[in-house]
Amino acid sequence: MSEVQSGGPRKRDGLKWAIGAVMLVGVVAVLYVIAQASFKPAELADLKEFKKGSLAKLDVPAQPRAAPATVFTDMDNQPHTLADFKGQVVVMNLWATWCAPCKKEMPTLAKLAAAYATQPVKVLPISVDRDSDVNLIQAEMAANRPLVSFRDKSYKMSFDLEPRAAGYPTTVIYDKQGRERARISGEADWSSPEARGLVEALLAEK
């Protein structure tokens, strides 16, 4: 029987094409799986395990919340936003010199700042005091080194938070991506094992 009658070359070419197509599909499938794994969202730490003891009032949102773009100032009146601190775990504390619970917890925030002085952690006190009370802000910070306060005398940050701050002190914890992961309304012990565990969990995230 001749090659024309048996379809020899054509048959062999068709078989090669079919095998090549199958191999191509296989390669594409493998690449797809690899790509999916590469773009899989990083697993977030479950911060609810720290809702106990000194952090019993901890609020952990079901989904991370975006940080407000509110402008606040340092003590030299230079503008800042929370985005300036992206890449660090931020413990933002809204406080005032006339707020007794704020002053009571301030030494524990200072201890937290000192404990993580060499790591990407920023304890960020933001005072809502008036200009006439700047000397009181400075005295409070002098008594609680290494803390350095910032200012938001217009209360704008308090209202731009979602949900807005319920009162003072309010402490909001942001992860290294700049997202709100937890907050507490009211006084807390920020030098406690629970507080350090929360910070460690966020530091461990990619």
PDB file of C-alpha atoms in Angstrom:
ATOM      1  CA  MET A   1       0.000   0.000   0.000  1.00  0.00           C
ATOM      2  CA  SER A   2       1.414   3.425  -0.940  1.00  0.00           C
ATOM      3  CA  GLU A   3       2.031   6.320   1.550  1.00  0.00           C
ATOM      4  CA  VAL A   4      -0.702   8.311  -0.213  1.00  0.00           C
ATOM      5  CA  GLN A   5      -3.195   5.517   0.336  1.00  0.00           C
ATOM      6  CA  SER A   6      -2.231   5.002   3.983  1.00  0.00           C
ATOM      7  CA  GLY A   7      -1.977   8.721   4.686  1.00  0.00           C
ATOM      8  CA  GLY A   8       1.530   8.166   6.175  1.00  0.00           C
ATOM      9  CA  PRO A   9       3.141  11.631   6.276  1.00  0.00           C
ATOM     10  CA  ARG A  10      -0.158  13.400   6.920  1.00  0.00           C
ATOM     11  CA  LYS A  11      -1.037  11.020   9.708  1.00  0.00           C
ATOM     12  CA  ARG A  12       2.355  11.393  11.326  1.00  0.00           C
ATOM     13  CA  ASP A  13       2.165  15.222  11.072  1.00  0.00           C
ATOM     14  CA  GLY A  14      -1.297  15.182  12.603  1.00  0.00           C
ATOM     15  CA  LEU A  15      -0.110  12.997  15.452  1.00  0.00           C
ATOM     16  CA  LYS A  16       2.836  15.325  16.148  1.00  0.00           C
ATOM     17  CA  TRP A  17       0.500  18.310  16.151  1.00  0.00           C
ATOM     18  CA  ALA A  18      -1.870  16.616  18.605  1.00  0.00           C
ATOM     19  CA  ILE A  19       0.979  15.688  20.962  1.00  0.00           C
ATOM     20  CA  GLY A  20       2.351  19.239  20.771  1.00  0.00           C
ATOM     21  CA  ALA A  21      -1.057  20.686  21.540  1.00  0.00           C
ATOM     22  CA  VAL A  22      -1.476  18.450  24.582  1.00  0.00           C
ATOM     23  CA  MET A  23       1.986  19.386  25.860  1.00  0.00           C
ATOM     24  CA  LEU A  24       1.241  23.090  25.346  1.00  0.00           C
ATOM     25  CA  VAL A  25      -1.986  22.810  27.308  1.00  0.00           C
ATOM     26  CA  GLY A  26      -0.072  21.052  30.091  1.00  0.00           C
ATOM     27  CA  VAL A  27       2.570  23.774  30.235  1.00  0.00           C
ATOM     28  CA  VAL A  28      -0.097  26.501  30.318  1.00  0.00           C
ATOM     29  CA  ALA A  29      -1.889  24.700  33.148  1.00  0.00           C
ATOM     30  CA  VAL A  30       1.304  24.448  35.201  1.00  0.00           C
ATOM     31  CA  LEU A  31       2.097  28.130  34.631  1.00  0.00           C
ATOM     32  CA  TYR A  32      -1.445  29.052  35.676  1.00  0.00           C
ATOM     33  CA  VAL A  33      -1.119  27.145  38.948  1.00  0.00           C
ATOM     34  CA  ILE A  34       2.243  28.821  39.662  1.00  0.00           C
ATOM     35  CA  ALA A  35       0.803  32.255  38.873  1.00  0.00           C
ATOM     36  CA  GLN A  36      -2.184  31.662  41.142  1.00  0.00           C
ATOM     37  CA  ALA A  37       0.101  30.642  43.988  1.00  0.00           C
ATOM     38  CA  SER A  38       2.276  33.719  43.444  1.00  0.00           C
ATOM     39  CA  PHE A  39      -0.675  36.116  43.633  1.00  0.00           C
ATOM     40  CA  LYS A  40      -2.423  34.403  46.536  1.00  0.00           C
ATOM     41  CA  PRO A  41      -3.194  37.023  49.199  1.00  0.00           C
ATOM     42  CA  ALA A  42      -0.963  36.825  52.257  1.00  0.00           C
ATOM     43  CA  GLU A  43      -2.648  35.214  55.228  1.00  0.00           C
ATOM     44  CA  LEU A  44      -3.486  37.769  57.902  1.00  0.00           C
ATOM     45  CA  ALA A  45      -2.906  37.113  61.581  1.00  0.00           C
ATOM     46  CA  ASP A  46      -6.037  36.581  63.664  1.00  0.00           C
ATOM     47  CA  LEU A  47      -5.712  39.397  66.184  1.00  0.00           C
ATOM     48  CA  LYS A  48      -8.824  38.326  68.114  1.00  0.00           C
ATOM     49  CA  GLU A  49      -6.653  35.997  70.180  1.00  0.00           C
ATOM     50  CA  PHE A  50      -5.266  39.120  71.911  1.00  0.00           C
ATOM     51  CA  LYS A  51      -8.738  40.335  72.923  1.00  0.00           C
ATOM     52  CA  LYS A  52      -8.241  39.474  76.585  1.00  0.00           C
ATOM     53  CA  GLY A  53      -6.719  40.805  79.785  1.00  0.00           C
ATOM     54  CA  SER A  54      -5.547  44.387  79.290  1.00  0.00           C
ATOM     55  CA  LEU A  55      -6.904  44.369  75.715  1.00  0.00           C
ATOM     56  CA  ALA A  56     -10.345  42.983  76.564  1.00  0.00           C
ATOM     57  CA  LYS A  57     -11.970  45.952  74.763  1.00  0.00           C
ATOM     58  CA  LEU A  58     -10.016  45.322  71.550  1.00  0.00           C
ATOM     59  CA  ASP A  59     -12.109  45.771  68.388  1.00  0.00           C
ATOM     60  CA  VAL A  60     -10.878  43.687  65.443  1.00  0.00           C
ATOM     61  CA  PRO A  61     -12.715  44.487  62.177  1.00  0.00           C
ATOM     62  CA  ALA A  62     -13.783  41.594  59.956  1.00  0.00           C
ATOM     63  CA  GLN A  63     -11.784  43.166  57.122  1.00  0.00           C
ATOM     64  CA  PRO A  64      -8.838  45.598  57.356  1.00  0.00           C
ATOM     65  CA  ARG A  65      -9.916  49.230  57.105  1.00  0.00           C
ATOM     66  CA  ALA A  66      -8.215  51.873  54.979  1.00  0.00           C
ATOM     67  CA  ALA A  67      -6.346  54.554  56.892  1.00  0.00           C
ATOM     68  CA  PRO A  68      -7.651  58.126  56.514  1.00  0.00           C
ATOM     69  CA  ALA A  69      -5.544  60.593  54.553  1.00  0.00           C
ATOM     70  CA  THR A  70      -5.941  63.199  57.303  1.00  0.00           C
ATOM     71  CA  VAL A  71      -3.096  65.688  57.660  1.00  0.00           C
ATOM     72  CA  PHE A  72      -1.734  66.249  61.176  1.00  0.00           C
ATOM     73  CA  THR A  73       1.413  68.044  62.291  1.00  0.00           C
ATOM     74  CA  ASP A  74       4.507  67.450  64.366  1.00  0.00           C
ATOM     75  CA  MET A  75       5.483  69.812  67.176  1.00  0.00           C
ATOM     76  CA  ASP A  76       7.294  72.004  64.624  1.00  0.00           C
ATOM     77  CA  ASN A  77       4.034  72.350  62.658  1.00  0.00           C
ATOM     78  CA  GLN A  78       5.299  70.205  59.762  1.00  0.00           C
ATOM     79  CA  PRO A  79       2.523  68.213  58.015  1.00  0.00           C
ATOM     80  CA  HIS A  80       2.283  64.424  58.091  1.00  0.00           C
ATOM     81  CA  THR A  81      -0.160  61.666  57.174  1.00  0.00           C
ATOM     82  CA  LEU A  82      -0.368  58.032  58.234  1.00  0.00           C
ATOM     83  CA  ALA A  83       0.978  57.079  54.799  1.00  0.00           C
ATOM     84  CA  ASP A  84       4.342  58.530  55.893  1.00  0.00           C
ATOM     85  CA  PHE A  85       4.718  55.580  58.267  1.00  0.00           C
ATOM     86  CA  LYS A  86       3.827  52.783  55.843  1.00  0.00           C
ATOM     87  CA  GLY A  87       6.163  49.825  56.250  1.00  0.00           C
ATOM     88  CA  GLN A  88       5.912  50.026  60.037  1.00  0.00           C
ATOM     89  CA  VAL A  89       3.412  48.692  62.537  1.00  0.00           C
ATOM     90  CA  VAL A  90       1.773  51.904  63.757  1.00  0.00           C
ATOM     91  CA  VAL A  91       0.124  52.298  67.162  1.00  0.00           C
ATOM     92  CA  MET A  92      -1.700  55.621  66.790  1.00  0.00           C
ATOM     93  CA  ASN A  93      -2.977  57.077  70.051  1.00  0.00           C
ATOM     94  CA  LEU A  94      -5.408  60.003  70.053  1.00  0.00           C
ATOM     95  CA  TRP A  95      -5.028  61.784  73.383  1.00  0.00           C
ATOM     96  CA  ALA A  96      -5.264  65.073  75.300  1.00  0.00           C
ATOM     97  CA  THR A  97      -3.570  66.549  78.350  1.00  0.00           C
ATOM     98  CA  TRP A  98      -6.993  67.108  79.972  1.00  0.00           C
ATOM     99  CA  CYS A  99      -7.871  63.404  79.584  1.00  0.00           C
ATOM    100  CA  ALA A 100      -7.029  61.498  82.796  1.00  0.00           C
ATOM    101  CA  PRO A 101      -7.181  57.979  81.222  1.00  0.00           C
ATOM    102  CA  CYS A 102      -4.908  59.226  78.413  1.00  0.00           C
ATOM    103  CA  LYS A 103      -2.269  60.341  80.881  1.00  0.00           C
ATOM    104  CA  LYS A 104      -2.622  57.152  82.907  1.00  0.00           C
ATOM    105  CA  GLU A 105      -1.868  54.882  79.937  1.00  0.00           C
ATOM    106  CA  MET A 106       0.859  57.089  78.417  1.00  0.00           C
ATOM    107  CA  PRO A 107       3.730  55.442  80.372  1.00  0.00           C
ATOM    108  CA  THR A 108       2.693  52.058  78.966  1.00  0.00           C
ATOM    109  CA  LEU A 109       2.855  53.444  75.424  1.00  0.00           C
ATOM    110  CA  ALA A 110       6.338  54.739  76.232  1.00  0.00           C
ATOM    111  CA  LYS A 111       7.367  51.249  77.382  1.00  0.00           C
ATOM    112  CA  LEU A 112       6.002  49.767  74.151  1.00  0.00           C
ATOM    113  CA  ALA A 113       7.939  52.301  72.072  1.00  0.00           C
ATOM    114  CA  ALA A 114      11.140  51.592  73.991  1.00  0.00           C
ATOM    115  CA  ALA A 115      10.720  47.827  73.658  1.00  0.00           C
ATOM    116  CA  TYR A 116      10.528  48.076  69.848  1.00  0.00           C
ATOM    117  CA  ALA A 117      12.921  50.989  69.330  1.00  0.00           C
ATOM    118  CA  THR A 118      15.081  48.969  66.908  1.00  0.00           C
ATOM    119  CA  GLN A 119      12.175  47.432  64.966  1.00  0.00           C
ATOM    120  CA  PRO A 120       9.714  48.831  62.404  1.00  0.00           C
ATOM    121  CA  VAL A 121       7.173  49.903  65.031  1.00  0.00           C
ATOM    122  CA  LYS A 122       5.943  53.476  65.423  1.00  0.00           C
ATOM    123  CA  VAL A 123       4.040  54.520  68.537  1.00  0.00           C
ATOM    124  CA  LEU A 124       2.296  57.673  67.348  1.00  0.00           C
ATOM    125  CA  PRO A 125       0.625  59.862  69.984  1.00  0.00           C
ATOM    126  CA  ILE A 126      -1.522  62.566  68.370  1.00  0.00           C
ATOM    127  CA  SER A 127      -2.698  65.299  70.727  1.00  0.00           C
ATOM    128  CA  VAL A 128      -5.982  67.136  70.219  1.00  0.00           C
ATOM    129  CA  ASP A 129      -4.960  69.931  72.628  1.00  0.00           C
ATOM    130  CA  ARG A 130      -5.175  73.621  71.801  1.00  0.00           C
ATOM    131  CA  ASP A 131      -2.175  75.857  71.095  1.00  0.00           C
ATOM    132  CA  SER A 132      -2.407  77.254  74.615  1.00  0.00           C
ATOM    133  CA  ASP A 133      -1.614  73.792  75.987  1.00  0.00           C
ATOM    134  CA  VAL A 134       1.551  73.094  73.977  1.00  0.00           C
ATOM    135  CA  ASN A 135       3.643  73.382  77.130  1.00  0.00           C
ATOM    136  CA  LEU A 136       1.520  70.657  78.731  1.00  0.00           C
ATOM    137  CA  ILE A 137       2.022  68.380  75.717  1.00  0.00           C
ATOM    138  CA  GLN A 138       5.768  68.898  75.914  1.00  0.00           C
ATOM    139  CA  ALA A 139       5.809  68.167  79.651  1.00  0.00           C
ATOM    140  CA  GLU A 140       3.873  64.931  79.128  1.00  0.00           C
ATOM    141  CA  MET A 141       6.273  63.760  76.448  1.00  0.00           C
ATOM    142  CA  ALA A 142       9.307  64.710  78.553  1.00  0.00           C
ATOM    143  CA  ALA A 143       7.952  62.447  81.286  1.00  0.00           C
ATOM    144  CA  ASN A 144       7.357  59.592  78.846  1.00  0.00           C
ATOM    145  CA  ARG A 145      10.410  59.273  76.650  1.00  0.00           C
ATOM    146  CA  PRO A 146      11.043  58.082  73.954  1.00  0.00           C
ATOM    147  CA  LEU A 147       7.554  59.208  72.893  1.00  0.00           C
ATOM    148  CA  VAL A 148       7.223  62.260  70.654  1.00  0.00           C
ATOM    149  CA  SER A 149       3.745  63.703  70.176  1.00  0.00           C
ATOM    150  CA  PHE A 150       2.083  64.993  67.042  1.00  0.00           C
ATOM    151  CA  ARG A 151      -0.926  67.316  66.927  1.00  0.00           C
ATOM    152  CA  ASP A 152      -4.436  67.487  65.492  1.00  0.00           C
ATOM    153  CA  LYS A 153      -6.025  70.417  67.299  1.00  0.00           C
ATOM    154  CA  SER A 154      -8.958  70.453  64.833  1.00  0.00           C
ATOM    155  CA  TYR A 155     -10.042  66.925  65.882  1.00  0.00           C
ATOM    156  CA  LYS A 156     -10.127  66.026  62.190  1.00  0.00           C
ATOM    157  CA  MET A 157      -8.482  62.617  62.590  1.00  0.00           C
ATOM    158  CA  SER A 158     -11.060  61.687  65.230  1.00  0.00           C
ATOM    159  CA  PHE A 159     -13.902  62.293  62.784  1.00  0.00           C
ATOM    160  CA  ASP A 160     -12.147  60.898  59.689  1.00  0.00           C
ATOM    161  CA  LEU A 161     -11.691  57.466  61.250  1.00  0.00           C
ATOM    162  CA  GLU A 162     -14.302  54.944  60.093  1.00  0.00           C
ATOM    163  CA  PRO A 163     -16.074  54.540  62.437  1.00  0.00           C
ATOM    164  CA  ARG A 164     -15.112  57.807  64.083  1.00  0.00           C
ATOM    165  CA  ALA A 165     -13.356  57.865  67.446  1.00  0.00           C
ATOM    166  CA  ALA A 166     -15.777  57.301  70.311  1.00  0.00           C
ATOM    167  CA  GLY A 167     -13.740  59.413  72.731  1.00  0.00           C
ATOM    168  CA  TYR A 168     -10.262  59.711  74.241  1.00  0.00           C
ATOM    169  CA  PRO A 169      -8.025  57.910  74.398  1.00  0.00           C
ATOM    170  CA  THR A 170      -8.589  56.000  71.169  1.00  0.00           C
ATOM    171  CA  THR A 171      -5.756  53.791  69.963  1.00  0.00           C
ATOM    172  CA  VAL A 172      -5.730  52.423  66.410  1.00  0.00           C
ATOM    173  CA  ILE A 173      -3.264  49.778  65.237  1.00  0.00           C
ATOM    174  CA  TYR A 174      -2.178  49.758  61.585  1.00  0.00           C
ATOM    175  CA  ASP A 175      -0.250  46.981  59.873  1.00  0.00           C
ATOM    176  CA  LYS A 176       2.811  47.473  57.675  1.00  0.00           C
ATOM    177  CA  GLN A 177       0.529  47.913  54.651  1.00  0.00           C
ATOM    178  CA  GLY A 178      -1.088  50.915  56.331  1.00  0.00           C
ATOM    179  CA  ARG A 179      -4.424  49.203  57.085  1.00  0.00           C
ATOM    180  CA  GLU A 180      -6.350  49.425  60.347  1.00  0.00           C
ATOM    181  CA  ARG A 181      -6.335  46.002  61.977  1.00  0.00           C
ATOM    182  CA  ALA A 182      -7.553  46.765  65.509  1.00  0.00           C
ATOM    183  CA  ARG A 183      -8.485  49.567  67.875  1.00  0.00           C
ATOM    184  CA  ILE A 184      -9.399  50.265  71.472  1.00  0.00           C
ATOM    185  CA  SER A 185     -11.619  53.039  72.784  1.00  0.00           C
ATOM    186  CA  GLY A 186     -10.492  53.846  76.291  1.00  0.00           C
ATOM    187  CA  GLU A 187      -7.482  53.168  78.442  1.00  0.00           C
ATOM    188  CA  ALA A 188      -5.314  50.048  78.007  1.00  0.00           C
ATOM    189  CA  ASP A 189      -1.988  48.687  79.211  1.00  0.00           C
ATOM    190  CA  TRP A 190       0.244  48.828  76.125  1.00  0.00           C
ATOM    191  CA  SER A 191       3.163  47.226  77.943  1.00  0.00           C
ATOM    192  CA  SER A 192       1.166  44.047  78.616  1.00  0.00           C
ATOM    193  CA  PRO A 193       1.898  40.604  77.086  1.00  0.00           C
ATOM    194  CA  GLU A 194      -1.284  40.912  75.009  1.00  0.00           C
ATOM    195  CA  ALA A 195      -0.192  44.229  73.509  1.00  0.00           C
ATOM    196  CA  ARG A 196       3.256  42.923  72.670  1.00  0.00           C
ATOM    197  CA  GLY A 197       1.773  39.753  71.225  1.00  0.00           C
ATOM    198  CA  LEU A 198      -0.439  41.825  68.928  1.00  0.00           C
ATOM    199  CA  VAL A 199       2.538  43.881  67.726  1.00  0.00           C
ATOM    200  CA  GLU A 200       4.633  40.739  67.213  1.00  0.00           C
ATOM    201  CA  ALA A 201       1.855  39.149  65.140  1.00  0.00           C
ATOM    202  CA  LEU A 202       1.750  42.157  62.821  1.00  0.00           C
ATOM    203  CA  LEU A 203       5.546  42.327  62.579  1.00  0.00           C
ATOM    204  CA  ALA A 204       5.571  38.683  61.472  1.00  0.00           C
ATOM    205  CA  GLU A 205       3.264  39.359  58.524  1.00  0.00           C
ATOM    206  CA  LYS A 206       4.853  39.784  55.091  1.00  0.00           C
TER     207      LYS A 206
END
